[in-house]
Amino acid sequence: MKTHLSALIILIAIPVACSLLSCHETNVEEKDPLIILQEIEESDHLIMDLYPSYLREEYDKTIADVKAVADSSSCIILYACDLHFSYPGSGYAEKALLPPIVNLFLSIKKAEEDLHPNLIFLGGDYIQLPRLEEGQTKEMGFQVLDYINQWLDQYQSHHFLIAGNHEENYTGDRTGYGMTLDEFYASSQEKYVENRDISEVSDNHQVFFLDDQSSKIRFVFLNTTSPEYSSLKEGLQQTLKQTPSDYSVLVFNHFIGSDYNGLEPQPYQSVMNAMDWIKQSGVDFIGWIGAHNHADVCYVYNGKVGLSCLQSGLWTSGLSQDSIRYEHQLSTKDEIALSVLVINKKAGKIHIMRMGLGKDREINYNTQSGNVGLVKSIH
């Protein structure tokens, strides 16, 4: 992969203090991005040559850990969510927010070559922009998606992305502006459907699926900008009804439950309703994978597992179920957060192996106890 993505890469070498964010300050002198760009183009570097040295030990360890728990029948998913960055030139903290995203995508590219994943998936909330009064525009949200699309185009594995609430409203607090679900589909998802990699169930751009033949898992993608599923019930039920009898189902959505407060984590009522629909269909339901909370949380509802993963971008940090707020640190192994999900259907387990921020997890999704203690930290 050559440097035609140089507009993305130039910021790798710009670690910037970001006291307004959940990360530690760095004291590295900035270099003119135009000079960096010129040096990259003149030397004809491969992007892989730019992978930071401070990530390499963590990368090698994660790859080894994944290979230790995976076998030939395992399903491997590279999962990133809650990127929360702003487009270069937006004038809003892009030098602070963007470098870890570049290194995240580089890590995904390297991991694809080493692990040959069944799926590369992005779980929503890519955009972080302030209110219109500060000079940013709606178009800058589409530029963020263009930026992501350039990376996704480099991946050979099946890949897909869904919307989060920050696509509908760039500020996240409903005081700003954003894009519609139709606009998100047209700018980011449509080509995957047209290429027939992804099947869309209905014409409202809310329910998609991908059948992975090697693992016999149907990945179901619920594309919603709020935790409300009544409008997609028919499409979801149709998808479940048509699932081959020898396939299992794994659901991805941006939402999962309210913020963890130190008590037993609770899913949104609408998520519980949707999980009921899935269970009533009779499919072999592996679990519900979410995001949004910027935290590691796992619960069992009605005998079925739901879990959220850590944020991949620098924007805020939620309280995880082990009572830790995992905060990114620039220019260290914790600068990024990439979750490698290893699903072993024979053992009924989901391994969540962390590249960067966070701890590895092991979940037995066949456990029917409904206890939060289902989650086990691996040290």
Short mmCIF file of C-alpha atoms in Angstrom, two decimals:
data_model
loop_
_atom_site.label_atom_id
_atom_site.label_comp_id
_atom_site.label_asym_id
_atom_site.label_seq_id
_atom_site.Cartn_x
_atom_site.Cartn_y
_atom_site.Cartn_z
CA MET A 1 0.00 0.00 0.00
CA LYS A 2 1.79 3.12 -1.24
CA THR A 3 1.59 6.68 -0.05
CA HIS A 4 -1.49 7.78 -2.01
CA LEU A 5 -2.97 7.91 1.52
CA SER A 6 -0.31 10.44 2.47
CA ALA A 7 -2.91 12.94 3.65
CA LEU A 8 -3.71 10.39 6.35
CA ILE A 9 -0.17 9.38 7.12
CA ILE A 10 1.50 12.72 7.64
CA LEU A 11 0.04 13.02 11.11
CA ILE A 12 1.63 9.80 12.36
CA ALA A 13 4.68 11.80 13.30
CA ILE A 14 2.78 14.52 15.15
CA PRO A 15 2.12 13.43 18.74
CA VAL A 16 0.38 16.46 20.25
CA ALA A 17 -0.57 17.38 23.79
CA CYS A 18 -4.30 16.98 24.27
CA SER A 19 -5.18 18.01 27.78
CA LEU A 20 -8.85 18.34 26.84
CA LEU A 21 -8.91 14.62 26.07
CA SER A 22 -8.39 11.40 28.03
CA CYS A 23 -4.69 11.10 27.25
CA HIS A 24 -1.34 12.09 28.69
CA GLU A 25 0.66 14.98 27.32
CA THR A 26 3.70 14.48 25.13
CA ASN A 27 6.57 16.89 24.57
CA VAL A 28 7.57 16.02 21.03
CA GLU A 29 8.44 18.92 18.74
CA GLU A 30 6.06 19.20 15.82
CA LYS A 31 7.35 18.98 12.27
CA ASP A 32 5.75 20.75 9.34
CA PRO A 33 3.26 18.26 7.83
CA LEU A 34 4.13 19.44 4.32
CA ILE A 35 7.80 18.59 4.86
CA ILE A 36 6.86 15.18 6.22
CA LEU A 37 4.63 14.59 3.21
CA GLN A 38 7.45 15.55 0.84
CA GLU A 39 9.91 13.23 2.60
CA ILE A 40 7.48 10.30 2.41
CA GLU A 41 6.78 10.81 -1.28
CA GLU A 42 10.44 11.29 -2.24
CA SER A 43 11.60 8.19 -0.35
CA ASP A 44 8.75 6.05 -1.74
CA HIS A 45 8.04 4.50 1.66
CA LEU A 46 5.51 1.77 2.07
CA ILE A 47 2.98 2.66 4.72
CA MET A 48 4.02 -0.45 6.64
CA ASP A 49 7.47 1.06 7.06
CA LEU A 50 5.84 3.83 9.07
CA TYR A 51 4.47 1.58 11.80
CA PRO A 52 5.65 3.14 15.10
CA SER A 53 8.30 1.25 17.05
CA TYR A 54 6.44 1.80 20.33
CA LEU A 55 3.52 -0.32 19.03
CA ARG A 56 5.53 -3.23 17.67
CA GLU A 57 6.12 -5.20 20.88
CA GLU A 58 2.44 -4.97 21.79
CA TYR A 59 1.50 -5.93 18.26
CA ASP A 60 3.69 -9.03 18.26
CA LYS A 61 2.36 -10.10 21.67
CA THR A 62 -1.27 -9.73 20.56
CA ILE A 63 -0.74 -11.72 17.37
CA ALA A 64 0.94 -14.49 19.36
CA ASP A 65 -1.86 -14.49 21.95
CA VAL A 66 -4.53 -14.72 19.25
CA LYS A 67 -2.78 -17.61 17.53
CA ALA A 68 -2.50 -19.39 20.88
CA VAL A 69 -6.28 -19.47 21.41
CA ALA A 70 -7.41 -19.78 17.78
CA ASP A 71 -7.64 -23.00 15.83
CA SER A 72 -8.58 -23.77 12.25
CA SER A 73 -12.30 -23.58 13.07
CA SER A 74 -12.13 -20.25 14.94
CA CYS A 75 -13.69 -17.06 13.63
CA ILE A 76 -11.46 -13.97 13.94
CA ILE A 77 -12.88 -10.45 13.84
CA LEU A 78 -10.91 -7.20 13.97
CA TYR A 79 -13.20 -4.74 15.73
CA ALA A 80 -12.80 -1.01 16.33
CA CYS A 81 -15.42 1.46 17.51
CA ASP A 82 -15.91 5.01 18.77
CA LEU A 83 -13.07 6.58 16.79
CA HIS A 84 -14.27 10.18 17.40
CA PHE A 85 -11.91 12.18 15.21
CA SER A 86 -12.09 15.32 13.12
CA TYR A 87 -11.06 15.78 9.53
CA PRO A 88 -7.70 17.48 8.79
CA GLY A 89 -8.35 21.11 8.12
CA SER A 90 -11.50 21.26 10.23
CA GLY A 91 -9.72 23.44 12.76
CA TYR A 92 -10.91 21.23 15.61
CA ALA A 93 -8.24 19.25 17.48
CA GLU A 94 -7.38 17.13 14.45
CA LYS A 95 -3.68 16.95 15.37
CA ALA A 96 -4.62 15.48 18.73
CA LEU A 97 -7.45 13.24 17.62
CA LEU A 98 -6.11 11.81 14.38
CA PRO A 99 -2.65 10.21 14.94
CA PRO A 100 -3.96 7.24 16.97
CA ILE A 101 -6.57 6.59 14.27
CA VAL A 102 -3.87 6.40 11.60
CA ASN A 103 -1.93 3.94 13.74
CA LEU A 104 -5.10 1.98 14.44
CA PHE A 105 -5.69 1.49 10.71
CA LEU A 106 -2.05 0.56 10.21
CA SER A 107 -2.44 -2.06 12.96
CA ILE A 108 -5.53 -3.45 11.27
CA LYS A 109 -3.64 -3.69 7.98
CA LYS A 110 -0.74 -5.55 9.60
CA ALA A 111 -3.09 -7.82 11.57
CA GLU A 112 -5.04 -8.67 8.42
CA GLU A 113 -1.85 -10.01 6.85
CA ASP A 114 -0.95 -12.05 9.93
CA LEU A 115 -4.37 -13.32 11.05
CA HIS A 116 -6.49 -13.46 7.86
CA PRO A 117 -9.64 -12.37 9.74
CA ASN A 118 -13.14 -13.43 8.77
CA LEU A 119 -14.33 -9.83 9.23
CA ILE A 120 -13.00 -6.32 9.78
CA PHE A 121 -15.70 -4.24 11.39
CA LEU A 122 -16.09 -0.61 12.52
CA GLY A 123 -18.86 -0.03 15.07
CA GLY A 124 -19.86 3.62 14.72
CA ASP A 125 -19.13 7.09 16.12
CA TYR A 126 -16.37 8.18 13.76
CA ILE A 127 -17.00 11.92 13.87
CA GLN A 128 -16.16 14.45 16.58
CA LEU A 129 -16.94 18.03 15.64
CA PRO A 130 -18.27 20.96 17.71
CA ARG A 131 -21.25 23.18 17.09
CA LEU A 132 -21.80 24.97 13.81
CA GLU A 133 -21.05 28.32 15.46
CA GLU A 134 -17.39 27.32 15.72
CA GLY A 135 -16.96 27.22 11.96
CA GLN A 136 -17.22 23.51 11.16
CA THR A 137 -19.58 22.25 8.48
CA LYS A 138 -21.79 19.28 7.72
CA GLU A 139 -19.50 18.44 4.80
CA MET A 140 -16.63 17.76 7.21
CA GLY A 141 -18.51 14.72 8.49
CA PHE A 142 -18.56 13.26 4.98
CA GLN A 143 -14.84 14.00 4.71
CA VAL A 144 -14.27 11.86 7.80
CA LEU A 145 -16.14 9.01 6.09
CA ASP A 146 -14.13 9.51 2.90
CA TYR A 147 -11.02 9.23 5.02
CA ILE A 148 -12.23 5.93 6.51
CA ASN A 149 -13.28 4.61 3.11
CA GLN A 150 -9.76 5.10 1.76
CA TRP A 151 -8.50 2.77 4.47
CA LEU A 152 -11.26 0.21 4.10
CA ASP A 153 -10.50 0.03 0.39
CA GLN A 154 -7.04 -1.31 1.28
CA TYR A 155 -8.38 -4.32 3.17
CA GLN A 156 -8.87 -7.64 1.38
CA SER A 157 -10.95 -9.32 4.11
CA HIS A 158 -14.70 -8.83 4.36
CA HIS A 159 -15.27 -5.44 5.96
CA PHE A 160 -18.20 -3.24 6.90
CA LEU A 161 -19.12 -0.26 9.05
CA ILE A 162 -22.30 0.97 10.71
CA ALA A 163 -23.45 4.34 11.98
CA GLY A 164 -23.47 5.59 15.56
CA ASN A 165 -25.18 8.52 17.19
CA HIS A 166 -22.28 10.83 16.26
CA GLU A 167 -23.04 10.37 12.59
CA GLU A 168 -26.54 11.71 13.14
CA ASN A 169 -25.25 14.48 15.38
CA TYR A 170 -21.56 15.38 15.21
CA THR A 171 -21.46 16.93 18.68
CA GLY A 172 -23.01 13.92 20.37
CA ASP A 173 -25.18 16.10 22.61
CA ARG A 174 -27.95 16.87 20.10
CA THR A 175 -27.05 20.56 19.96
CA GLY A 176 -25.36 20.40 16.60
CA TYR A 177 -25.78 18.95 13.16
CA GLY A 178 -25.12 15.75 11.24
CA MET A 179 -26.13 13.43 8.42
CA THR A 180 -29.16 11.26 7.83
CA LEU A 181 -29.06 7.46 7.72
CA ASP A 182 -29.69 7.64 3.97
CA GLU A 183 -26.70 9.93 3.55
CA PHE A 184 -24.51 7.66 5.66
CA TYR A 185 -25.55 4.69 3.51
CA ALA A 186 -24.85 6.51 0.25
CA SER A 187 -21.43 7.72 1.38
CA SER A 188 -20.13 4.59 3.10
CA GLN A 189 -22.21 1.41 2.87
CA GLU A 190 -23.78 1.35 -0.57
CA LYS A 191 -20.75 0.04 -2.45
CA TYR A 192 -20.50 -3.01 -0.18
CA VAL A 193 -24.11 -3.87 -0.95
CA GLU A 194 -23.65 -3.20 -4.66
CA ASN A 195 -20.55 -5.42 -4.69
CA ARG A 196 -22.71 -8.12 -3.05
CA ASP A 197 -20.30 -8.58 -0.16
CA ILE A 198 -23.08 -7.46 2.18
CA SER A 199 -26.79 -8.22 1.87
CA GLU A 200 -29.32 -5.54 2.75
CA VAL A 201 -32.59 -6.96 4.03
CA SER A 202 -34.85 -3.95 3.52
CA ASP A 203 -34.70 -0.58 1.84
CA ASN A 204 -34.44 1.51 5.02
CA HIS A 205 -30.70 0.82 5.39
CA GLN A 206 -31.03 -0.58 8.89
CA VAL A 207 -30.54 -4.36 8.62
CA PHE A 208 -27.65 -6.02 6.79
CA PHE A 209 -25.96 -9.40 7.02
CA LEU A 210 -22.93 -11.30 5.83
CA ASP A 211 -22.64 -15.10 5.83
CA ASP A 212 -19.18 -16.38 6.65
CA GLN A 213 -18.99 -19.82 5.10
CA SER A 214 -15.82 -20.96 6.85
CA SER A 215 -17.11 -20.41 10.39
CA LYS A 216 -20.80 -20.82 9.52
CA ILE A 217 -21.68 -17.58 11.28
CA ARG A 218 -24.18 -15.03 9.98
CA PHE A 219 -23.00 -11.55 10.97
CA VAL A 220 -26.07 -9.33 11.41
CA PHE A 221 -25.51 -5.56 11.34
CA LEU A 222 -28.16 -3.29 12.89
CA ASN A 223 -27.58 0.20 11.53
CA THR A 224 -29.23 2.65 13.94
CA THR A 225 -28.30 6.10 15.25
CA SER A 226 -30.37 5.63 18.42
CA PRO A 227 -31.15 2.56 20.55
CA GLU A 228 -34.56 2.06 19.02
CA TYR A 229 -35.34 -1.04 16.97
CA SER A 230 -39.07 -1.09 16.28
CA SER A 231 -38.52 0.08 12.69
CA LEU A 232 -36.14 -2.78 11.98
CA LYS A 233 -38.03 -5.59 13.72
CA GLU A 234 -39.50 -6.94 10.49
CA GLY A 235 -36.13 -6.92 8.72
CA LEU A 236 -34.38 -8.53 11.66
CA GLN A 237 -36.98 -11.26 11.97
CA GLN A 238 -36.79 -11.94 8.23
CA THR A 239 -33.00 -12.23 8.47
CA LEU A 240 -33.22 -14.65 11.39
CA LYS A 241 -35.93 -16.74 9.72
CA GLN A 242 -33.80 -17.16 6.61
CA THR A 243 -30.60 -18.03 8.48
CA PRO A 244 -29.36 -21.50 7.42
CA SER A 245 -30.01 -24.09 10.12
CA ASP A 246 -26.32 -24.92 10.53
CA TYR A 247 -25.30 -21.27 11.02
CA SER A 248 -24.93 -19.29 14.24
CA VAL A 249 -25.81 -15.58 14.52
CA LEU A 250 -23.65 -12.75 15.86
CA VAL A 251 -25.26 -9.30 16.06
CA PHE A 252 -23.39 -5.99 15.79
CA ASN A 253 -24.94 -2.65 16.74
CA HIS A 254 -23.57 0.61 18.07
CA PHE A 255 -25.67 0.46 21.23
CA ILE A 256 -25.88 -2.00 24.06
CA GLY A 257 -26.87 -0.44 27.38
CA SER A 258 -26.72 2.52 29.71
CA ASP A 259 -23.41 3.68 31.17
CA TYR A 260 -21.98 1.36 33.78
CA ASN A 261 -22.20 2.87 37.30
CA GLY A 262 -20.54 0.22 39.42
CA LEU A 263 -23.71 -1.83 39.76
CA GLU A 264 -24.89 -4.70 37.61
CA PRO A 265 -24.78 -3.47 34.00
CA GLN A 266 -28.13 -3.17 32.30
CA PRO A 267 -29.01 -3.21 28.61
CA TYR A 268 -31.41 -0.70 27.14
CA GLN A 269 -34.98 -1.99 27.24
CA SER A 270 -35.05 -1.78 23.45
CA VAL A 271 -31.93 -3.97 23.27
CA MET A 272 -33.58 -6.49 25.57
CA ASN A 273 -36.62 -6.51 23.28
CA ALA A 274 -34.44 -7.11 20.24
CA MET A 275 -32.57 -9.91 22.01
CA ASP A 276 -35.94 -11.48 22.83
CA TRP A 277 -36.86 -11.41 19.13
CA ILE A 278 -33.58 -13.14 18.32
CA LYS A 279 -34.00 -15.82 20.97
CA GLN A 280 -37.60 -16.47 19.94
CA SER A 281 -36.46 -17.14 16.39
CA GLY A 282 -34.67 -20.26 17.56
CA VAL A 283 -31.30 -19.47 15.91
CA ASP A 284 -28.03 -20.33 17.64
CA PHE A 285 -27.36 -16.85 19.02
CA ILE A 286 -23.70 -16.22 19.94
CA GLY A 287 -24.20 -12.71 21.29
CA TRP A 288 -24.72 -8.98 20.82
CA ILE A 289 -21.58 -6.87 20.24
CA GLY A 290 -21.92 -3.16 20.97
CA ALA A 291 -20.00 0.03 21.58
CA HIS A 292 -21.03 3.57 22.60
CA ASN A 293 -20.09 3.32 26.31
CA HIS A 294 -16.32 3.59 25.75
CA ALA A 295 -15.96 0.78 28.27
CA ASP A 296 -15.60 -2.96 28.73
CA VAL A 297 -18.95 -4.22 29.98
CA CYS A 298 -20.57 -7.65 29.71
CA TYR A 299 -24.01 -8.80 30.80
CA VAL A 300 -26.25 -11.80 30.31
CA TYR A 301 -29.89 -11.13 29.53
CA ASN A 302 -32.34 -14.00 29.17
CA GLY A 303 -29.43 -16.41 28.86
CA LYS A 304 -27.76 -14.43 26.08
CA VAL A 305 -24.53 -12.45 26.16
CA GLY A 306 -24.15 -8.76 25.35
CA LEU A 307 -20.85 -6.92 25.54
CA SER A 308 -19.31 -3.59 24.71
CA CYS A 309 -15.68 -2.87 23.84
CA LEU A 310 -13.33 -0.01 24.60
CA GLN A 311 -13.23 3.14 22.50
CA SER A 312 -10.63 3.22 19.73
CA GLY A 313 -10.38 7.01 19.70
CA LEU A 314 -9.26 9.45 22.36
CA TRP A 315 -12.63 10.96 23.19
CA THR A 316 -13.51 10.40 26.88
CA SER A 317 -13.36 7.15 28.81
CA GLY A 318 -16.22 5.27 30.43
CA LEU A 319 -16.09 3.15 33.57
CA SER A 320 -15.45 -0.48 32.70
CA GLN A 321 -16.83 -3.41 34.61
CA ASP A 322 -13.53 -3.91 36.41
CA SER A 323 -13.93 -0.33 37.75
CA ILE A 324 -11.13 1.06 35.57
CA ARG A 325 -11.34 3.98 33.16
CA TYR A 326 -9.02 2.94 30.34
CA GLU A 327 -7.36 6.08 28.98
CA HIS A 328 -5.24 6.30 25.86
CA GLN A 329 -1.66 7.53 26.13
CA LEU A 330 0.00 8.95 23.03
CA SER A 331 3.25 7.43 21.76
CA THR A 332 2.87 4.31 23.91
CA LYS A 333 1.38 0.86 23.41
CA ASP A 334 -1.88 2.28 24.81
CA GLU A 335 -2.24 4.86 22.06
CA ILE A 336 -4.67 2.65 20.14
CA ALA A 337 -7.41 0.18 21.08
CA LEU A 338 -8.12 -2.65 18.67
CA SER A 339 -10.21 -5.61 19.81
CA VAL A 340 -9.48 -8.97 18.20
CA LEU A 341 -12.49 -11.22 18.75
CA VAL A 342 -11.78 -14.94 18.50
CA ILE A 343 -14.94 -17.04 18.48
CA ASN A 344 -14.62 -20.76 19.16
CA LYS A 345 -18.03 -22.32 18.54
CA LYS A 346 -16.90 -25.76 19.72
CA ALA A 347 -15.95 -24.40 23.14
CA GLY A 348 -18.72 -21.78 23.17
CA LYS A 349 -16.23 -19.01 23.91
CA ILE A 350 -15.46 -15.49 22.78
CA HIS A 351 -11.89 -14.36 23.41
CA ILE A 352 -11.39 -10.59 23.29
CA MET A 353 -7.68 -10.05 22.73
CA ARG A 354 -6.56 -6.45 23.10
CA MET A 355 -4.03 -4.75 20.90
CA GLY A 356 -3.20 -1.62 22.81
CA LEU A 357 -5.51 -0.30 25.48
CA GLY A 358 -7.36 -2.66 27.81
CA LYS A 359 -7.15 -6.21 29.14
CA ASP A 360 -7.84 -9.48 27.38
CA ARG A 361 -11.20 -11.10 28.15
CA GLU A 362 -12.63 -14.56 27.90
CA ILE A 363 -16.39 -15.12 27.77
CA ASN A 364 -18.26 -18.41 27.77
CA TYR A 365 -21.39 -17.45 25.85
CA ASN A 366 -23.00 -20.81 26.51
CA THR A 367 -23.17 -20.10 30.25
CA GLN A 368 -26.84 -19.66 31.07
CA SER A 369 -26.45 -18.31 34.60
CA GLY A 370 -27.19 -14.70 33.74
CA ASN A 371 -24.45 -13.55 36.09
CA VAL A 372 -22.27 -10.55 35.42
CA GLY A 373 -19.37 -12.67 36.69
CA LEU A 374 -19.37 -14.33 33.31
CA VAL A 375 -16.50 -12.01 32.35
CA LYS A 376 -13.04 -13.24 33.24
CA SER A 377 -9.94 -11.06 33.05
CA ILE A 378 -6.84 -12.77 31.70
CA HIS A 379 -3.54 -11.59 33.20
#
